[in-house]
Short mmCIF file of C-alpha atoms in Angstrom, two decimals:
data_model
loop_
_atom_site.label_atom_id
_atom_site.label_comp_id
_atom_site.label_asym_id
_atom_site.label_seq_id
_atom_site.Cartn_x
_atom_site.Cartn_y
_atom_site.Cartn_z
CA MET A 1 29.84 -21.77 14.85
CA THR A 2 27.84 -20.58 17.87
CA THR A 3 24.17 -21.33 18.37
CA GLN A 4 23.38 -17.65 17.95
CA GLU A 5 25.21 -17.57 14.60
CA GLU A 6 23.38 -20.69 13.50
CA GLN A 7 20.07 -19.05 14.39
CA THR A 8 20.85 -15.97 12.36
CA ARG A 9 22.05 -17.62 9.17
CA SER A 10 18.67 -16.86 7.71
CA GLY A 11 19.71 -15.26 4.46
CA LEU A 12 17.82 -12.08 5.39
CA ARG A 13 19.71 -9.62 3.20
CA PHE A 14 18.33 -6.17 2.51
CA PRO A 15 19.18 -3.31 0.18
CA THR A 16 21.98 -0.94 1.13
CA GLY A 17 20.69 1.70 3.50
CA PHE A 18 17.68 -0.31 4.67
CA THR A 19 16.58 1.01 8.07
CA PHE A 20 16.50 -1.35 11.04
CA GLY A 21 14.75 0.26 13.96
CA ALA A 22 12.46 -0.16 16.92
CA ALA A 23 9.49 1.90 18.03
CA THR A 24 7.76 3.14 21.18
CA SER A 25 5.19 5.77 22.14
CA ALA A 26 5.42 8.55 24.70
CA TYR A 27 2.55 7.59 26.98
CA GLN A 28 3.55 3.94 27.09
CA ILE A 29 7.11 4.51 28.29
CA GLU A 30 7.85 8.02 29.55
CA GLY A 31 6.14 8.22 32.93
CA ALA A 32 6.76 11.57 34.68
CA VAL A 33 3.17 12.53 33.94
CA ALA A 34 3.16 15.45 36.38
CA GLU A 35 6.74 16.69 35.95
CA ASP A 36 8.29 19.70 34.24
CA GLY A 37 5.03 21.32 33.23
CA ARG A 38 3.35 18.41 31.46
CA GLY A 39 -0.43 18.72 31.26
CA THR A 40 -3.05 16.00 31.61
CA SER A 41 -3.92 13.74 28.66
CA ILE A 42 -7.04 11.75 27.95
CA TRP A 43 -5.11 8.60 28.81
CA ASP A 44 -4.24 9.95 32.26
CA THR A 45 -7.94 10.53 32.84
CA PHE A 46 -8.97 7.19 31.32
CA ALA A 47 -6.44 5.23 33.39
CA ARG A 48 -7.70 6.82 36.60
CA THR A 49 -11.28 5.78 35.87
CA PRO A 50 -12.12 2.52 37.70
CA GLY A 51 -12.66 -0.46 35.42
CA ARG A 52 -10.97 1.00 32.35
CA ILE A 53 -7.49 -0.57 32.70
CA LEU A 54 -6.77 -4.17 33.66
CA ASN A 55 -5.75 -4.46 37.32
CA GLY A 56 -6.14 -0.73 37.80
CA HIS A 57 -2.76 -0.02 36.22
CA ASN A 58 -1.69 3.42 34.97
CA ALA A 59 1.29 4.92 33.17
CA ASP A 60 2.30 7.43 35.82
CA VAL A 61 5.74 5.77 35.89
CA ALA A 62 5.58 3.33 32.94
CA THR A 63 9.20 2.45 32.14
CA ASP A 64 10.50 5.78 33.47
CA HIS A 65 12.02 6.60 30.08
CA TYR A 66 11.77 10.32 30.83
CA HIS A 67 14.53 9.88 33.40
CA ARG A 68 16.29 6.86 31.87
CA PHE A 69 16.40 7.83 28.19
CA ARG A 70 20.19 7.83 28.07
CA GLU A 71 20.29 4.26 29.38
CA ASP A 72 17.68 3.28 26.81
CA VAL A 73 19.58 4.94 23.95
CA ALA A 74 22.71 3.07 25.03
CA ILE A 75 20.73 -0.18 24.74
CA MET A 76 19.63 0.81 21.24
CA ALA A 77 23.23 1.52 20.31
CA ASP A 78 24.35 -1.84 21.66
CA LEU A 79 21.69 -3.52 19.54
CA GLY A 80 22.94 -1.65 16.48
CA LEU A 81 19.64 0.05 15.66
CA THR A 82 19.96 2.47 12.78
CA ALA A 83 16.76 4.34 13.68
CA TYR A 84 14.35 4.84 16.58
CA ARG A 85 10.73 5.84 16.16
CA PHE A 86 9.20 7.62 19.15
CA SER A 87 6.26 9.91 19.75
CA VAL A 88 6.06 13.33 21.34
CA SER A 89 3.64 13.90 24.20
CA TRP A 90 1.33 16.70 23.09
CA PRO A 91 0.49 17.73 26.72
CA ARG A 92 4.21 17.86 27.49
CA ILE A 93 4.61 20.48 24.74
CA GLN A 94 1.30 22.33 25.10
CA PRO A 95 -0.27 21.45 28.46
CA THR A 96 -3.71 22.71 27.42
CA GLY A 97 -3.44 21.64 23.79
CA SER A 98 -2.98 25.11 22.33
CA GLY A 99 -1.36 28.42 23.09
CA LYS A 100 1.50 28.58 25.57
CA VAL A 101 4.43 26.23 24.87
CA ASN A 102 6.22 24.34 27.63
CA GLN A 103 9.91 24.81 26.84
CA LYS A 104 10.98 22.07 29.26
CA GLY A 105 9.01 19.60 27.17
CA LEU A 106 10.67 20.65 23.94
CA ASP A 107 14.06 20.53 25.62
CA PHE A 108 13.50 16.91 26.65
CA TYR A 109 12.95 15.84 23.06
CA LYS A 110 15.95 17.86 21.90
CA ARG A 111 18.10 15.99 24.43
CA LEU A 112 16.65 12.67 23.30
CA ALA A 113 17.21 13.41 19.61
CA ASP A 114 20.76 14.60 20.20
CA GLU A 115 21.53 11.54 22.33
CA LEU A 116 20.29 9.31 19.52
CA ARG A 117 22.26 11.12 16.85
CA GLY A 118 25.34 10.98 19.03
CA HIS A 119 25.10 7.18 18.89
CA GLY A 120 24.48 7.11 15.14
CA ILE A 121 20.76 6.43 15.48
CA ASP A 122 18.33 8.32 13.24
CA PRO A 123 15.41 9.81 15.25
CA TRP A 124 11.95 9.37 13.70
CA LEU A 125 9.41 11.59 15.43
CA THR A 126 5.66 10.89 15.55
CA LEU A 127 3.58 13.88 16.60
CA TYR A 128 0.52 12.04 17.92
CA HIS A 129 0.20 8.61 19.48
CA TRP A 130 -3.21 9.07 21.11
CA ASP A 131 -2.40 11.31 24.13
CA LEU A 132 -4.78 14.19 23.39
CA PRO A 133 -4.58 16.98 25.99
CA GLN A 134 -7.59 16.62 28.27
CA GLU A 135 -8.63 20.24 27.81
CA LEU A 136 -9.13 19.59 24.09
CA GLU A 137 -11.27 16.56 24.87
CA ASP A 138 -13.30 18.76 27.18
CA LYS A 139 -13.97 20.92 24.13
CA GLY A 140 -15.36 17.94 22.23
CA GLY A 141 -12.25 15.98 21.31
CA TRP A 142 -11.62 14.78 17.78
CA PRO A 143 -15.29 15.07 16.72
CA ASN A 144 -14.75 18.84 17.11
CA ARG A 145 -13.24 20.18 13.87
CA ASP A 146 -11.31 22.87 15.75
CA ILE A 147 -9.02 20.21 17.24
CA ALA A 148 -7.51 19.57 13.80
CA TYR A 149 -6.37 23.19 13.66
CA CYS A 150 -4.97 22.96 17.20
CA PHE A 151 -2.98 19.97 15.99
CA ALA A 152 -1.57 21.96 13.07
CA GLU A 153 -0.43 24.66 15.50
CA TYR A 154 1.21 22.01 17.68
CA ALA A 155 2.89 20.40 14.65
CA ALA A 156 4.32 23.72 13.53
CA THR A 157 5.64 24.36 17.05
CA VAL A 158 7.37 20.99 17.32
CA HIS A 159 8.77 21.19 13.82
CA ALA A 160 10.18 24.68 14.29
CA ALA A 161 11.90 23.62 17.52
CA LEU A 162 13.22 20.24 16.41
CA LYS A 163 13.75 20.44 12.64
CA ASP A 164 17.51 20.74 13.13
CA HIS A 165 17.51 17.65 15.33
CA ILE A 166 15.09 15.34 13.48
CA HIS A 167 15.25 13.95 9.95
CA THR A 168 11.78 12.37 9.63
CA PHE A 169 8.48 13.60 11.07
CA SER A 170 5.20 11.70 10.92
CA THR A 171 1.79 13.00 11.91
CA VAL A 172 -0.93 10.78 13.42
CA ASN A 173 -0.23 7.21 14.48
CA GLU A 174 -3.04 4.82 13.54
CA PRO A 175 -5.95 7.24 13.20
CA TRP A 176 -8.29 4.23 13.00
CA CYS A 177 -7.54 3.38 16.63
CA ALA A 178 -7.80 6.96 17.87
CA ALA A 179 -11.20 7.38 16.20
CA PHE A 180 -12.94 4.03 16.48
CA LEU A 181 -11.50 2.59 19.70
CA GLY A 182 -11.72 5.98 21.37
CA TYR A 183 -15.14 7.16 20.21
CA ALA A 184 -17.07 4.07 19.01
CA SER A 185 -16.17 1.03 21.11
CA GLY A 186 -14.89 3.01 24.09
CA GLU A 187 -12.04 0.52 24.60
CA HIS A 188 -9.48 3.32 24.47
CA ALA A 189 -9.42 6.86 25.80
CA PRO A 190 -11.55 8.89 25.99
CA GLY A 191 -13.90 5.91 26.28
CA ARG A 192 -16.91 7.28 24.39
CA ARG A 193 -19.43 5.13 22.53
CA GLU A 194 -20.75 7.49 19.87
CA PRO A 195 -20.55 5.83 16.46
CA GLU A 196 -21.45 8.88 14.39
CA ASN A 197 -18.92 10.98 16.27
CA ALA A 198 -16.30 8.31 15.65
CA ILE A 199 -16.66 8.80 11.89
CA ARG A 200 -16.54 12.54 12.35
CA GLY A 201 -13.44 12.14 14.51
CA ALA A 202 -11.79 9.91 11.91
CA HIS A 203 -12.24 12.63 9.28
CA HIS A 204 -10.83 15.29 11.60
CA LEU A 205 -7.82 13.09 12.38
CA ASN A 206 -7.20 12.81 8.64
CA LEU A 207 -7.67 16.56 8.30
CA ALA A 208 -5.23 17.11 11.17
CA HIS A 209 -2.68 15.05 9.25
CA GLY A 210 -3.03 17.18 6.12
CA LEU A 211 -2.99 20.47 8.01
CA ALA A 212 0.14 19.36 9.89
CA VAL A 213 1.92 18.40 6.66
CA GLN A 214 1.17 21.88 5.32
CA ALA A 215 2.15 23.58 8.57
CA MET A 216 5.50 21.83 8.84
CA GLY A 217 6.64 22.01 5.26
CA ALA A 218 9.21 19.45 6.34
CA ARG A 219 11.81 18.02 4.01
CA ARG A 220 10.71 14.50 4.98
CA VAL A 221 7.26 13.95 6.42
CA GLY A 222 4.93 10.96 6.49
CA GLY A 223 1.53 9.63 7.49
CA CYS A 224 0.93 6.44 9.44
CA VAL A 225 -1.81 3.83 8.99
CA ASN A 226 -2.42 0.43 10.56
CA LEU A 227 -3.33 -2.01 7.82
CA TYR A 228 -4.79 -5.50 7.99
CA ALA A 229 -5.12 -8.15 5.37
CA VAL A 230 -8.83 -9.03 5.35
CA SER A 231 -10.28 -12.35 4.21
CA PRO A 232 -13.88 -13.62 4.03
CA ALA A 233 -14.52 -16.74 6.09
CA THR A 234 -16.27 -18.34 3.11
CA GLY A 235 -17.26 -17.38 -0.39
CA SER A 236 -20.84 -16.61 0.63
CA PRO A 237 -22.26 -13.21 -0.32
CA GLU A 238 -22.60 -12.34 3.37
CA ASP A 239 -18.94 -13.07 4.10
CA LEU A 240 -17.71 -11.30 0.98
CA ASP A 241 -19.68 -8.23 1.99
CA ALA A 242 -18.27 -8.43 5.52
CA ALA A 243 -14.72 -8.44 4.11
CA ARG A 244 -15.53 -5.46 1.92
CA ARG A 245 -16.90 -3.54 4.91
CA ILE A 246 -14.01 -4.22 7.29
CA ASP A 247 -11.39 -3.61 4.61
CA GLY A 248 -13.18 -0.38 3.77
CA LEU A 249 -13.29 1.04 7.27
CA GLN A 250 -9.89 -0.27 8.39
CA ASN A 251 -7.80 0.24 5.27
CA ARG A 252 -9.38 2.09 2.36
CA PHE A 253 -10.98 4.90 4.38
CA PHE A 254 -7.49 6.10 5.34
CA LEU A 255 -5.40 5.04 2.34
CA ASP A 256 -7.82 6.57 -0.17
CA ALA A 257 -7.97 9.82 1.78
CA LEU A 258 -4.21 10.23 2.26
CA LEU A 259 -3.08 9.00 -1.15
CA LEU A 260 -6.02 9.69 -3.49
CA GLY A 261 -7.79 12.61 -1.83
CA ARG A 262 -11.19 10.93 -1.53
CA TYR A 263 -13.19 8.55 0.62
CA PRO A 264 -14.55 5.27 -0.77
CA GLU A 265 -18.21 5.75 -1.63
CA ASP A 266 -19.17 2.31 -0.33
CA VAL A 267 -17.73 3.11 3.09
CA LEU A 268 -19.61 6.41 3.28
CA ASN A 269 -22.76 4.48 2.37
CA ASP A 270 -22.10 1.92 5.13
CA VAL A 271 -21.80 4.37 8.02
CA PRO A 272 -24.74 6.04 9.79
CA GLY A 273 -25.58 9.71 9.91
CA GLU A 274 -25.15 12.65 7.60
CA ILE A 275 -21.74 13.10 5.99
CA ASP A 276 -21.86 16.83 6.60
CA PHE A 277 -18.44 17.17 8.19
CA ILE A 278 -16.45 17.08 4.93
CA LYS A 279 -15.96 20.72 3.97
CA PRO A 280 -14.78 22.13 0.62
CA GLY A 281 -11.03 21.75 0.32
CA ASP A 282 -10.73 19.12 3.06
CA MET A 283 -9.82 16.24 0.80
CA GLU A 284 -7.20 18.27 -1.05
CA THR A 285 -5.66 19.16 2.32
CA ILE A 286 -5.65 15.54 3.49
CA ASN A 287 -4.03 14.55 0.20
CA ALA A 288 -1.04 16.84 0.83
CA PRO A 289 2.09 15.18 -0.62
CA ILE A 290 4.04 12.97 1.79
CA ASP A 291 7.52 11.53 1.45
CA VAL A 292 6.94 8.23 3.21
CA LEU A 293 3.98 6.09 4.25
CA LEU A 294 4.38 4.42 7.62
CA VAL A 295 2.60 1.06 7.73
CA ASN A 296 1.86 -0.68 11.02
CA TYR A 297 1.04 -4.36 10.59
CA TYR A 298 0.31 -7.10 13.11
CA SER A 299 -2.26 -9.60 11.85
CA ARG A 300 -4.96 -10.70 9.41
CA PHE A 301 -8.72 -10.45 9.90
CA THR A 302 -10.97 -13.30 8.81
CA VAL A 303 -14.56 -12.10 8.89
CA SER A 304 -18.11 -13.29 8.42
CA GLY A 305 -21.43 -11.63 7.85
CA ALA A 306 -23.30 -14.57 9.38
CA PRO A 307 -24.82 -14.02 12.83
CA GLY A 308 -23.50 -15.49 16.06
CA GLY A 309 -19.73 -15.06 15.76
CA LYS A 310 -17.14 -13.28 17.87
CA LYS A 311 -17.73 -9.61 17.28
CA SER A 312 -14.23 -8.21 17.44
CA ALA A 313 -10.59 -8.95 18.08
CA ALA A 314 -10.66 -7.13 21.42
CA ALA A 315 -8.37 -4.19 22.05
CA ALA A 316 -9.24 -4.36 25.74
CA PRO A 317 -10.10 -7.01 28.35
CA THR A 318 -13.28 -5.16 29.30
CA ASP A 319 -16.82 -5.33 27.99
CA ALA A 320 -16.90 -2.91 25.09
CA GLY A 321 -18.97 -1.84 22.15
CA SER A 322 -18.06 -2.48 18.53
CA PRO A 323 -15.57 -0.20 16.76
CA TRP A 324 -16.98 -1.21 13.38
CA VAL A 325 -19.34 1.68 12.79
CA GLY A 326 -22.13 0.67 10.41
CA SER A 327 -20.89 -2.92 10.35
CA GLU A 328 -21.49 -4.00 13.93
CA HIS A 329 -23.01 -7.26 12.71
CA VAL A 330 -19.70 -8.50 11.27
CA SER A 331 -18.01 -11.25 13.25
CA PHE A 332 -14.36 -12.23 13.42
CA VAL A 333 -13.49 -15.90 13.12
CA ASN A 334 -10.36 -17.92 13.76
CA GLY A 335 -8.60 -18.67 10.51
CA GLY A 336 -6.73 -21.63 11.99
CA ARG A 337 -3.39 -19.86 12.39
CA PRO A 338 -1.22 -19.73 15.52
CA THR A 339 -1.88 -16.74 17.75
CA THR A 340 0.02 -14.38 20.03
CA ALA A 341 -0.77 -13.64 23.68
CA MET A 342 -3.15 -10.96 22.35
CA ASP A 343 -5.04 -13.71 20.50
CA TRP A 344 -3.96 -12.12 17.23
CA GLU A 345 -3.37 -14.53 14.37
CA ILE A 346 0.16 -14.70 13.03
CA ASP A 347 0.21 -14.26 9.27
CA GLU A 348 3.31 -12.77 7.69
CA GLY A 349 1.81 -13.33 4.25
CA GLY A 350 -0.68 -10.62 5.08
CA LEU A 351 2.17 -8.12 5.34
CA VAL A 352 3.26 -8.93 1.80
CA GLU A 353 -0.36 -8.56 0.75
CA VAL A 354 -0.89 -5.08 2.23
CA LEU A 355 2.46 -3.71 1.05
CA THR A 356 2.05 -4.93 -2.51
CA ARG A 357 -1.53 -3.64 -2.53
CA VAL A 358 -0.41 -0.12 -1.63
CA ALA A 359 2.31 -0.25 -4.27
CA ARG A 360 -0.14 -1.54 -6.90
CA ASP A 361 -3.28 0.48 -6.18
CA TYR A 362 -1.98 3.89 -5.13
CA PRO A 363 0.39 6.56 -6.44
CA PRO A 364 4.08 5.77 -5.83
CA VAL A 365 5.26 6.45 -2.29
CA ALA A 366 8.18 5.17 -0.24
CA MET A 367 7.14 2.93 2.64
CA VAL A 368 8.45 1.61 5.92
CA VAL A 369 6.99 -1.01 8.24
CA SER A 370 6.77 1.32 11.21
CA GLU A 371 5.38 -1.18 13.75
CA ASN A 372 5.46 -4.96 13.76
CA GLY A 373 5.75 -7.27 16.72
CA ALA A 374 4.04 -9.68 19.06
CA ALA A 375 3.17 -10.17 22.72
CA PHE A 376 4.00 -13.49 24.35
CA ASP A 377 4.07 -14.67 27.96
CA ASP A 378 7.74 -14.13 28.67
CA VAL A 379 9.47 -15.75 31.63
CA ILE A 380 12.95 -15.06 33.05
CA GLU A 381 14.90 -18.30 33.48
CA ASP A 382 18.51 -18.30 34.71
CA GLY A 383 18.81 -14.61 33.99
CA ARG A 384 17.61 -14.92 30.41
CA VAL A 385 14.34 -14.42 28.54
CA HIS A 386 14.05 -17.17 25.95
CA ASP A 387 11.38 -16.01 23.50
CA PRO A 388 11.66 -18.19 20.40
CA GLN A 389 8.08 -17.36 19.37
CA ARG A 390 8.83 -13.66 19.15
CA GLN A 391 12.07 -14.31 17.29
CA ALA A 392 10.19 -16.52 14.82
CA TYR A 393 7.52 -13.83 14.41
CA VAL A 394 10.05 -11.09 13.63
CA GLU A 395 12.07 -13.36 11.34
CA ALA A 396 8.96 -14.33 9.38
CA HIS A 397 7.88 -10.72 8.96
CA LEU A 398 11.35 -9.59 7.96
CA GLY A 399 11.17 -12.33 5.36
CA ALA A 400 7.87 -10.84 4.22
CA CYS A 401 9.57 -7.46 3.90
CA ARG A 402 12.24 -9.02 1.71
CA GLU A 403 9.56 -10.71 -0.40
CA ALA A 404 7.74 -7.40 -0.85
CA ILE A 405 10.96 -5.68 -1.92
CA ASP A 406 11.59 -8.44 -4.44
CA ALA A 407 8.07 -7.83 -5.77
CA GLY A 408 8.93 -4.18 -6.43
CA VAL A 409 7.60 -2.52 -3.27
CA PRO A 410 9.65 0.62 -2.42
CA LEU A 411 10.14 -0.50 1.19
CA GLU A 412 12.90 1.37 3.01
CA GLY A 413 12.83 0.08 6.56
CA TYR A 414 11.44 -1.99 9.41
CA PHE A 415 10.72 -0.95 13.00
CA ALA A 416 10.11 -3.66 15.57
CA TRP A 417 7.36 -3.03 18.11
CA SER A 418 8.38 -2.55 20.71
CA LEU A 419 11.84 -1.62 21.87
CA MET A 420 10.85 -2.56 25.42
CA ASP A 421 7.96 -3.90 27.44
CA ASN A 422 5.65 -1.04 28.35
CA PHE A 423 2.16 0.07 29.35
CA GLU A 424 -0.05 -1.75 26.85
CA TRP A 425 -3.04 0.59 26.94
CA ALA A 426 -6.18 -1.03 28.40
CA TRP A 427 -4.20 -4.19 29.13
CA GLY A 428 -1.96 -2.30 31.55
CA TYR A 429 1.30 -4.13 32.15
CA GLY A 430 -0.16 -7.55 31.41
CA LYS A 431 1.05 -7.86 27.79
CA ARG A 432 4.72 -7.74 26.82
CA PHE A 433 5.71 -6.76 23.28
CA GLY A 434 9.29 -5.72 23.96
CA LEU A 435 12.60 -6.90 22.59
CA VAL A 436 13.89 -5.73 25.97
CA HIS A 437 12.33 -7.08 29.15
CA VAL A 438 11.45 -4.51 31.81
CA ASP A 439 10.94 -5.31 35.48
CA PHE A 440 8.23 -2.78 36.27
CA ASP A 441 9.10 -2.81 39.98
CA THR A 442 12.84 -2.17 39.65
CA GLN A 443 12.95 -0.74 36.08
CA GLU A 444 15.79 -3.15 35.29
CA ARG A 445 16.21 -3.76 31.55
CA LEU A 446 17.19 -7.17 30.18
CA LEU A 447 17.77 -8.07 26.53
CA LYS A 448 15.58 -10.95 25.43
CA ASP A 449 16.91 -13.60 23.06
CA SER A 450 14.88 -11.95 20.28
CA ALA A 451 16.79 -8.70 20.83
CA LEU A 452 20.12 -10.48 20.54
CA TRP A 453 18.91 -12.21 17.37
CA TYR A 454 17.66 -8.94 15.86
CA SER A 455 20.97 -7.30 16.66
CA GLU A 456 22.78 -10.01 14.75
CA ILE A 457 20.50 -9.56 11.73
CA ILE A 458 21.36 -5.85 11.74
CA ARG A 459 25.08 -6.62 12.08
CA GLN A 460 24.96 -9.04 9.14
CA ASN A 461 23.43 -6.41 6.91
CA ARG A 462 26.05 -3.86 7.96
CA THR A 463 29.09 -6.11 7.58
CA HIS A 464 28.05 -7.89 4.38
CA GLU A 465 27.31 -6.20 1.09
CA PRO A 466 23.52 -6.47 0.85
CA THR A 467 21.83 -6.95 -2.46
CA ASP A 468 20.20 -3.87 -4.01
CA SER A 469 17.71 -5.94 -5.95
#
């Protein structure tokens, strides 16, 4: 028995048809930011602003996926992926965010989808992974209600062009990040620090989701949320209230809207300003039926309401405001768990917790883990990238998926984040999440040990008869 076979005798067996995929986003990998009619996005503008991105990096080239997608699909096929989740660049489709459509942009995604299908890989398309066309930001960005209707127009355009090439569409990736990192803390594009507008933007992102679902009328469409397990540091009233607040803004604000058609009253009471942006019919629109809930999960938050603690698990290496609108006093404490290179605590039990919570507290909906992964300080040694920490992370979280399934959660798949090392937002190229190592100077791809391990897990579930329990 080889060492690799020994490493993969983990007993990770999944139901027949379980999806094993990997995920990326357009801005983080495509490059070609000024080619074939693509317009400017808020991240192009943000990255060109001094001091916003570590080491002055930008994604003008990224991993050059726009030109190398066939090579990348071949890597996916070699790994045995059954699905690939990617996002579409809004400014590549509509350079100004509305109106005229750039056919060359649509054609690129048709070629990508057909290349995937030709290798037996199911394409999962996400419409928005944070790259708002700059001209829409100039009109106010997500705090402007009109942007939600522009998004619905864009969704209908993409769906009409690609519905024969794509099986599953999802709408907005992690609206929490787009709203609160973009418009409250300023850690992400467009870099604004306007707490009341962040709440307004969060509602309009939710509205954009519902309008897009209606506009597409797709056979299989989903919404995407990033969920965290949240624990109080102690049993004190202050810490219990802190956990309620962070859980409310991070998790319940989006889950309740998408799946119940309402916002939690306690969260609306926590945030500042008038709640005058919710119009009649909005919540019914946001609650449009979906076929699958995409859940991104990375870590657990342990929080305290006592003064003097670390204010946030930073999304950027720069000085930034708080994304926790109305709860800026809450601090984040170390729960004593091992951490990744992002200083995020590793807690696979939290994944079981959030999945079972959705299954227990909300109407029935199929789920997938649409992002899960970890950054570590990878080093090439003798032509290999030995990354046992990442392998252990993925194995533990796949085990959590199996545990959730055994507990009755209708979980249909798992997507590792990320397929390859890429532009990690405000961290530039300094943090590596990939299963595949990328040399950003030469664009050479190299499978890490974790990729080889993941491939073997997929092979085992294809060549053995998995349990359907």
